[in-house]
PDB file of C-alpha atoms in Angstrom:
ATOM      1  CA  MET A  64     130.511-108.231-126.423  1.00 55.00           C
ATOM      2  CA  GLY A  65     133.344-109.636-128.542  1.00 60.00           C
ATOM      3  CA  SER A  66     134.602-113.185-128.445  1.00 61.00           C
ATOM      4  CA  ARG A  67     137.764-112.422-126.381  1.00 62.00           C
ATOM      5  CA  PRO A  68     135.939-110.709-123.461  1.00 60.00           C
ATOM      6  CA  ARG A  69     133.432-113.590-123.378  1.00 60.00           C
ATOM      7  CA  ARG A  70     136.259-116.115-123.185  1.00 62.00           C
ATOM      8  CA  LEU A  71     137.932-114.149-120.392  1.00 55.00           C
ATOM      9  CA  LEU A  72     134.656-113.911-118.494  1.00 58.00           C
ATOM     10  CA  GLY A  73     133.991-117.602-119.048  1.00 56.00           C
ATOM     11  CA  THR A  74     137.486-118.494-117.851  1.00 54.00           C
ATOM     12  CA  ALA A  75     137.126-116.318-114.751  1.00 50.00           C
ATOM     13  CA  LEU A  76     133.769-117.900-113.885  1.00 50.00           C
ATOM     14  CA  PHE A  77     135.203-121.393-114.427  1.00 51.00           C
ATOM     15  CA  LEU A  78     138.181-120.666-112.146  1.00 48.00           C
ATOM     16  CA  ALA A  79     135.915-119.225-109.444  1.00 45.00           C
ATOM     17  CA  ALA A  80     133.665-122.301-109.573  1.00 48.00           C
ATOM     18  CA  ALA A  81     136.691-124.619-109.474  1.00 42.00           C
ATOM     19  CA  LEU A  82     138.090-122.850-106.409  1.00 41.00           C
ATOM     20  CA  CYS A  83     134.739-123.105-104.624  1.00 42.00           C
ATOM     21  CA  LEU A  84     134.536-126.821-105.433  1.00 37.00           C
ATOM     22  CA  LEU A  85     138.097-127.465-104.217  1.00 37.00           C
ATOM     23  CA  SER A  86     137.402-125.555-101.030  1.00 40.00           C
ATOM     24  CA  ALA A  87     134.230-127.523-100.356  1.00 40.00           C
ATOM     25  CA  LEU A  88     135.945-130.840-101.047  1.00 37.00           C
ATOM     26  CA  SER A  89     138.809-130.030 -98.696  1.00 37.00           C
ATOM     27  CA  GLY A  90     136.431-130.043 -95.706  1.00 37.00           C
ATOM     28  CA  GLY A  91     138.249-127.081 -94.207  1.00 36.00           C
ATOM     29  CA  ALA A  92     137.094-123.988 -95.979  1.00 36.00           C
ATOM     30  CA  VAL A  93     137.744-120.653 -94.391  1.00 38.00           C
ATOM     31  CA  ALA A  94     134.645-118.598 -93.701  1.00 41.00           C
ATOM     32  CA  ALA A  95     134.087-115.492 -95.771  1.00 41.00           C
ATOM     33  CA  ASP A  96     135.125-113.201 -92.938  1.00 58.00           C
ATOM     34  CA  GLY A  97     138.536-114.901 -92.644  1.00 67.00           C
ATOM     35  CA  ASP A  98     137.817-116.705 -89.372  1.00 88.00           C
ATOM     36  CA  LEU A  99     138.228-120.456 -88.988  1.00 91.00           C
ATOM     37  CA  TYR A 100     135.640-122.259 -86.865  1.00 92.00           C
ATOM     38  CA  VAL A 101     136.058-125.352 -84.687  1.00 94.00           C
ATOM     39  CA  ASN A 102     133.280-127.433 -83.181  1.00 89.00           C
ATOM     40  CA  ALA A 103     133.578-130.806 -81.446  1.00 70.00           C
ATOM     41  CA  SER A 104     129.934-131.689 -82.132  1.00 69.00           C
ATOM     42  CA  GLU A 105     129.239-133.913 -85.128  1.00 61.00           C
ATOM     43  CA  ASN A 106     126.017-132.011 -85.777  1.00 57.00           C
ATOM     44  CA  ALA A 107     127.588-128.580 -85.948  1.00 62.00           C
ATOM     45  CA  THR A 108     128.554-126.604 -88.996  1.00 64.00           C
ATOM     46  CA  ALA A 109     132.211-125.728 -88.641  1.00 73.00           C
ATOM     47  CA  ASN A 110     135.364-125.867 -90.699  1.00 84.00           C
ATOM     48  CA  TYR A 111     137.272-128.139 -88.313  1.00 93.00           C
ATOM     49  CA  ASP A 112     136.590-130.651 -85.556  1.00 91.00           C
ATOM     50  CA  THR A 113     139.980-130.177 -83.864  1.00 94.00           C
ATOM     51  CA  ILE A 114     141.755-127.033 -82.783  1.00 96.00           C
ATOM     52  CA  SER A 115     145.057-128.394 -84.084  1.00 95.00           C
ATOM     53  CA  GLY A 116     143.543-128.896 -87.526  1.00 94.00           C
ATOM     54  CA  ALA A 117     142.429-125.276 -87.604  1.00 95.00           C
ATOM     55  CA  VAL A 118     145.840-124.058 -86.396  1.00 96.00           C
ATOM     56  CA  ASP A 119     147.550-126.091 -89.132  1.00 95.00           C
ATOM     57  CA  ALA A 120     145.295-124.529 -91.778  1.00 93.00           C
ATOM     58  CA  ALA A 121     145.437-120.976 -90.419  1.00 93.00           C
ATOM     59  CA  GLY A 122     147.513-118.238 -91.924  1.00 92.00           C
ATOM     60  CA  THR A 123     149.410-115.575 -90.033  1.00 92.00           C
ATOM     61  CA  ASP A 124     147.061-113.287 -88.078  1.00 93.00           C
ATOM     62  CA  ASP A 125     143.982-115.473 -88.693  1.00 94.00           C
ATOM     63  CA  THR A 126     141.379-115.888 -85.950  1.00 95.00           C
ATOM     64  CA  ILE A 127     140.252-119.342 -84.840  1.00 95.00           C
ATOM     65  CA  VAL A 128     136.889-119.374 -83.065  1.00 95.00           C
ATOM     66  CA  VAL A 129     136.225-122.484 -80.944  1.00 95.00           C
ATOM     67  CA  GLU A 130     132.671-123.450 -80.028  1.00 94.00           C
ATOM     68  CA  ASN A 131     131.683-125.045 -76.704  1.00 94.00           C
ATOM     69  CA  GLY A 132     132.928-128.553 -76.084  1.00 94.00           C
ATOM     70  CA  THR A 133     135.874-130.525 -74.776  1.00 94.00           C
ATOM     71  CA  TYR A 134     138.819-130.852 -77.124  1.00 94.00           C
ATOM     72  CA  THR A 135     141.177-133.616 -76.022  1.00 92.00           C
ATOM     73  CA  GLU A 136     144.393-132.664 -77.740  1.00 93.00           C
ATOM     74  CA  GLN A 137     147.639-130.800 -77.386  1.00 92.00           C
ATOM     75  CA  VAL A 138     147.568-127.417 -79.133  1.00 95.00           C
ATOM     76  CA  VAL A 139     150.733-125.728 -80.379  1.00 95.00           C
ATOM     77  CA  LEU A 140     150.409-122.185 -81.712  1.00 96.00           C
ATOM     78  CA  ASP A 141     153.414-122.137 -84.006  1.00 96.00           C
ATOM     79  CA  LYS A 142     152.261-119.038 -85.855  1.00 95.00           C
ATOM     80  CA  SER A 143     150.791-115.672 -84.957  1.00 96.00           C
ATOM     81  CA  VAL A 144     147.072-116.488 -84.648  1.00 96.00           C
ATOM     82  CA  THR A 145     144.244-115.569 -82.304  1.00 96.00           C
ATOM     83  CA  LEU A 146     142.632-118.579 -80.639  1.00 97.00           C
ATOM     84  CA  ILE A 147     139.401-117.573 -78.930  1.00 97.00           C
ATOM     85  CA  ALA A 148     136.554-119.459 -77.282  1.00 96.00           C
ATOM     86  CA  ALA A 149     133.212-118.459 -78.787  1.00 93.00           C
ATOM     87  CA  HIS A 150     131.716-118.450 -75.273  1.00 94.00           C
ATOM     88  CA  GLU A 151     134.142-117.706 -72.454  1.00 95.00           C
ATOM     89  CA  GLY A 152     134.701-120.819 -70.344  1.00 94.00           C
ATOM     90  CA  GLY A 153     132.587-122.995 -72.650  1.00 95.00           C
ATOM     91  CA  ALA A 154     135.478-124.612 -74.526  1.00 96.00           C
ATOM     92  CA  THR A 155     137.911-126.896 -72.707  1.00 95.00           C
ATOM     93  CA  ILE A 156     141.285-127.953 -74.066  1.00 95.00           C
ATOM     94  CA  ARG A 157     142.276-131.124 -72.224  1.00 91.00           C
ATOM     95  CA  TYR A 158     145.558-132.949 -72.652  1.00 86.00           C
ATOM     96  CA  ALA A 159     146.199-136.244 -70.887  1.00 74.00           C
ATOM     97  CA  PRO A 160     149.287-137.892 -72.348  1.00 72.00           C
ATOM     98  CA  ALA A 161     150.214-141.371 -71.176  1.00 65.00           C
ATOM     99  CA  ASN A 162     153.849-140.379 -70.735  1.00 62.00           C
ATOM    100  CA  ALA A 163     154.841-136.903 -71.804  1.00 59.00           C
ATOM    101  CA  ALA A 164     156.552-135.162 -68.905  1.00 63.00           C
ATOM    102  CA  GLY A 165     157.068-131.529 -69.729  1.00 68.00           C
ATOM    103  CA  SER A 166     154.521-131.380 -72.541  1.00 80.00           C
ATOM    104  CA  PRO A 167     152.064-128.511 -72.142  1.00 86.00           C
ATOM    105  CA  THR A 168     148.396-128.591 -73.056  1.00 88.00           C
ATOM    106  CA  VAL A 169     148.866-125.327 -74.962  1.00 93.00           C
ATOM    107  CA  GLY A 170     152.313-124.464 -76.260  1.00 92.00           C
ATOM    108  CA  ILE A 171     152.978-121.008 -77.690  1.00 95.00           C
ATOM    109  CA  PRO A 172     156.394-120.838 -79.366  1.00 95.00           C
ATOM    110  CA  SER A 173     155.272-118.179 -81.858  1.00 93.00           C
ATOM    111  CA  ASN A 174     155.460-114.423 -81.419  1.00 96.00           C
ATOM    112  CA  GLY A 175     152.211-112.458 -81.400  1.00 96.00           C
ATOM    113  CA  ALA A 176     149.770-115.291 -80.643  1.00 97.00           C
ATOM    114  CA  THR A 177     146.651-114.852 -78.478  1.00 97.00           C
ATOM    115  CA  VAL A 178     144.661-117.402 -76.443  1.00 97.00           C
ATOM    116  CA  SER A 179     141.472-116.250 -74.724  1.00 97.00           C
ATOM    117  CA  GLY A 180     138.392-117.646 -73.018  1.00 97.00           C
ATOM    118  CA  PHE A 181     139.292-121.323 -72.481  1.00 97.00           C
ATOM    119  CA  VAL A 182     139.415-123.819 -69.667  1.00 96.00           C
ATOM    120  CA  ILE A 183     142.839-125.420 -70.106  1.00 94.00           C
ATOM    121  CA  GLU A 184     143.400-128.727 -68.334  1.00 90.00           C
ATOM    122  CA  ARG A 185     146.581-130.745 -68.046  1.00 82.00           C
ATOM    123  CA  VAL A 186     146.006-134.188 -66.621  1.00 75.00           C
ATOM    124  CA  ALA A 187     149.362-135.579 -65.571  1.00 66.00           C
ATOM    125  CA  ALA A 188     148.919-139.298 -66.150  1.00 59.00           C
ATOM    126  CA  ASP A 189     152.638-139.550 -65.466  1.00 51.00           C
ATOM    127  CA  ARG A 190     152.299-137.868 -62.046  1.00 53.00           C
ATOM    128  CA  ASP A 191     152.895-141.149 -60.184  1.00 54.00           C
ATOM    129  CA  SER A 192     156.494-141.035 -61.360  1.00 55.00           C
ATOM    130  CA  ASN A 193     156.819-137.523 -59.870  1.00 54.00           C
ATOM    131  CA  ALA A 194     157.597-136.225 -63.348  1.00 53.00           C
ATOM    132  CA  PRO A 195     158.281-132.488 -63.306  1.00 53.00           C
ATOM    133  CA  PHE A 196     156.891-129.838 -65.572  1.00 56.00           C
ATOM    134  CA  ALA A 197     153.318-130.961 -66.189  1.00 62.00           C
ATOM    135  CA  GLN A 198     152.234-127.664 -67.730  1.00 79.00           C
ATOM    136  CA  GLY A 199     148.923-126.186 -68.759  1.00 87.00           C
ATOM    137  CA  VAL A 200     150.395-123.358 -70.853  1.00 92.00           C
ATOM    138  CA  ARG A 201     153.993-122.876 -71.973  1.00 90.00           C
ATOM    139  CA  ILE A 202     154.931-119.556 -73.581  1.00 93.00           C
ATOM    140  CA  SER A 203     158.279-119.247 -75.325  1.00 94.00           C
ATOM    141  CA  GLY A 204     157.298-116.633 -77.916  1.00 93.00           C
ATOM    142  CA  SER A 205     157.177-112.907 -77.329  1.00 95.00           C
ATOM    143  CA  ASP A 206     154.304-110.430 -77.530  1.00 96.00           C
ATOM    144  CA  VAL A 207     151.880-113.223 -76.559  1.00 97.00           C
ATOM    145  CA  THR A 208     148.483-112.550 -74.989  1.00 96.00           C
ATOM    146  CA  VAL A 209     146.871-115.145 -72.711  1.00 96.00           C
ATOM    147  CA  SER A 210     143.701-113.768 -71.123  1.00 96.00           C
ATOM    148  CA  ASN A 211     140.415-114.847 -69.568  1.00 96.00           C
ATOM    149  CA  ASN A 212     141.445-118.498 -69.294  1.00 96.00           C
ATOM    150  CA  THR A 213     141.151-120.941 -66.401  1.00 94.00           C
ATOM    151  CA  VAL A 214     144.109-123.297 -66.108  1.00 91.00           C
ATOM    152  CA  ALA A 215     143.673-126.459 -64.025  1.00 86.00           C
ATOM    153  CA  GLY A 216     145.502-129.713 -63.509  1.00 77.00           C
ATOM    154  CA  GLU A 217     145.291-133.029 -61.739  1.00 69.00           C
TER     155      GLU A 217
END
């Protein structure tokens, strides 16, 4: 093998190793199959500990798989992604803002998004003021699929 092919091979191997190192250091590597994984447990192996973090990192048409647990956050699907609970009914998205009348637990402004298998809770801490529009799910995009979810509120 000549000197030029060896240099090209060496450069390619160096770049591949550098990309792997950068991905590992980022703490949010995407799994080999293209899915992003979320787990609220500190002992679990997952790419993200919040759903919002995974949504932010996801590309168009990526799948985000959420393990069992309670995720206390507001989730906004602002791109076409599939958000799916790994075990139907085992993952809860719970949003309890101190004062956010009209803010949904899950907002879907993007076209083509999917949400499936969750318990979605909206705790209206502002309910004493008779604030309207405490929403579990708000869909403003088109071609959206919301299936096999339980939506509850207080």
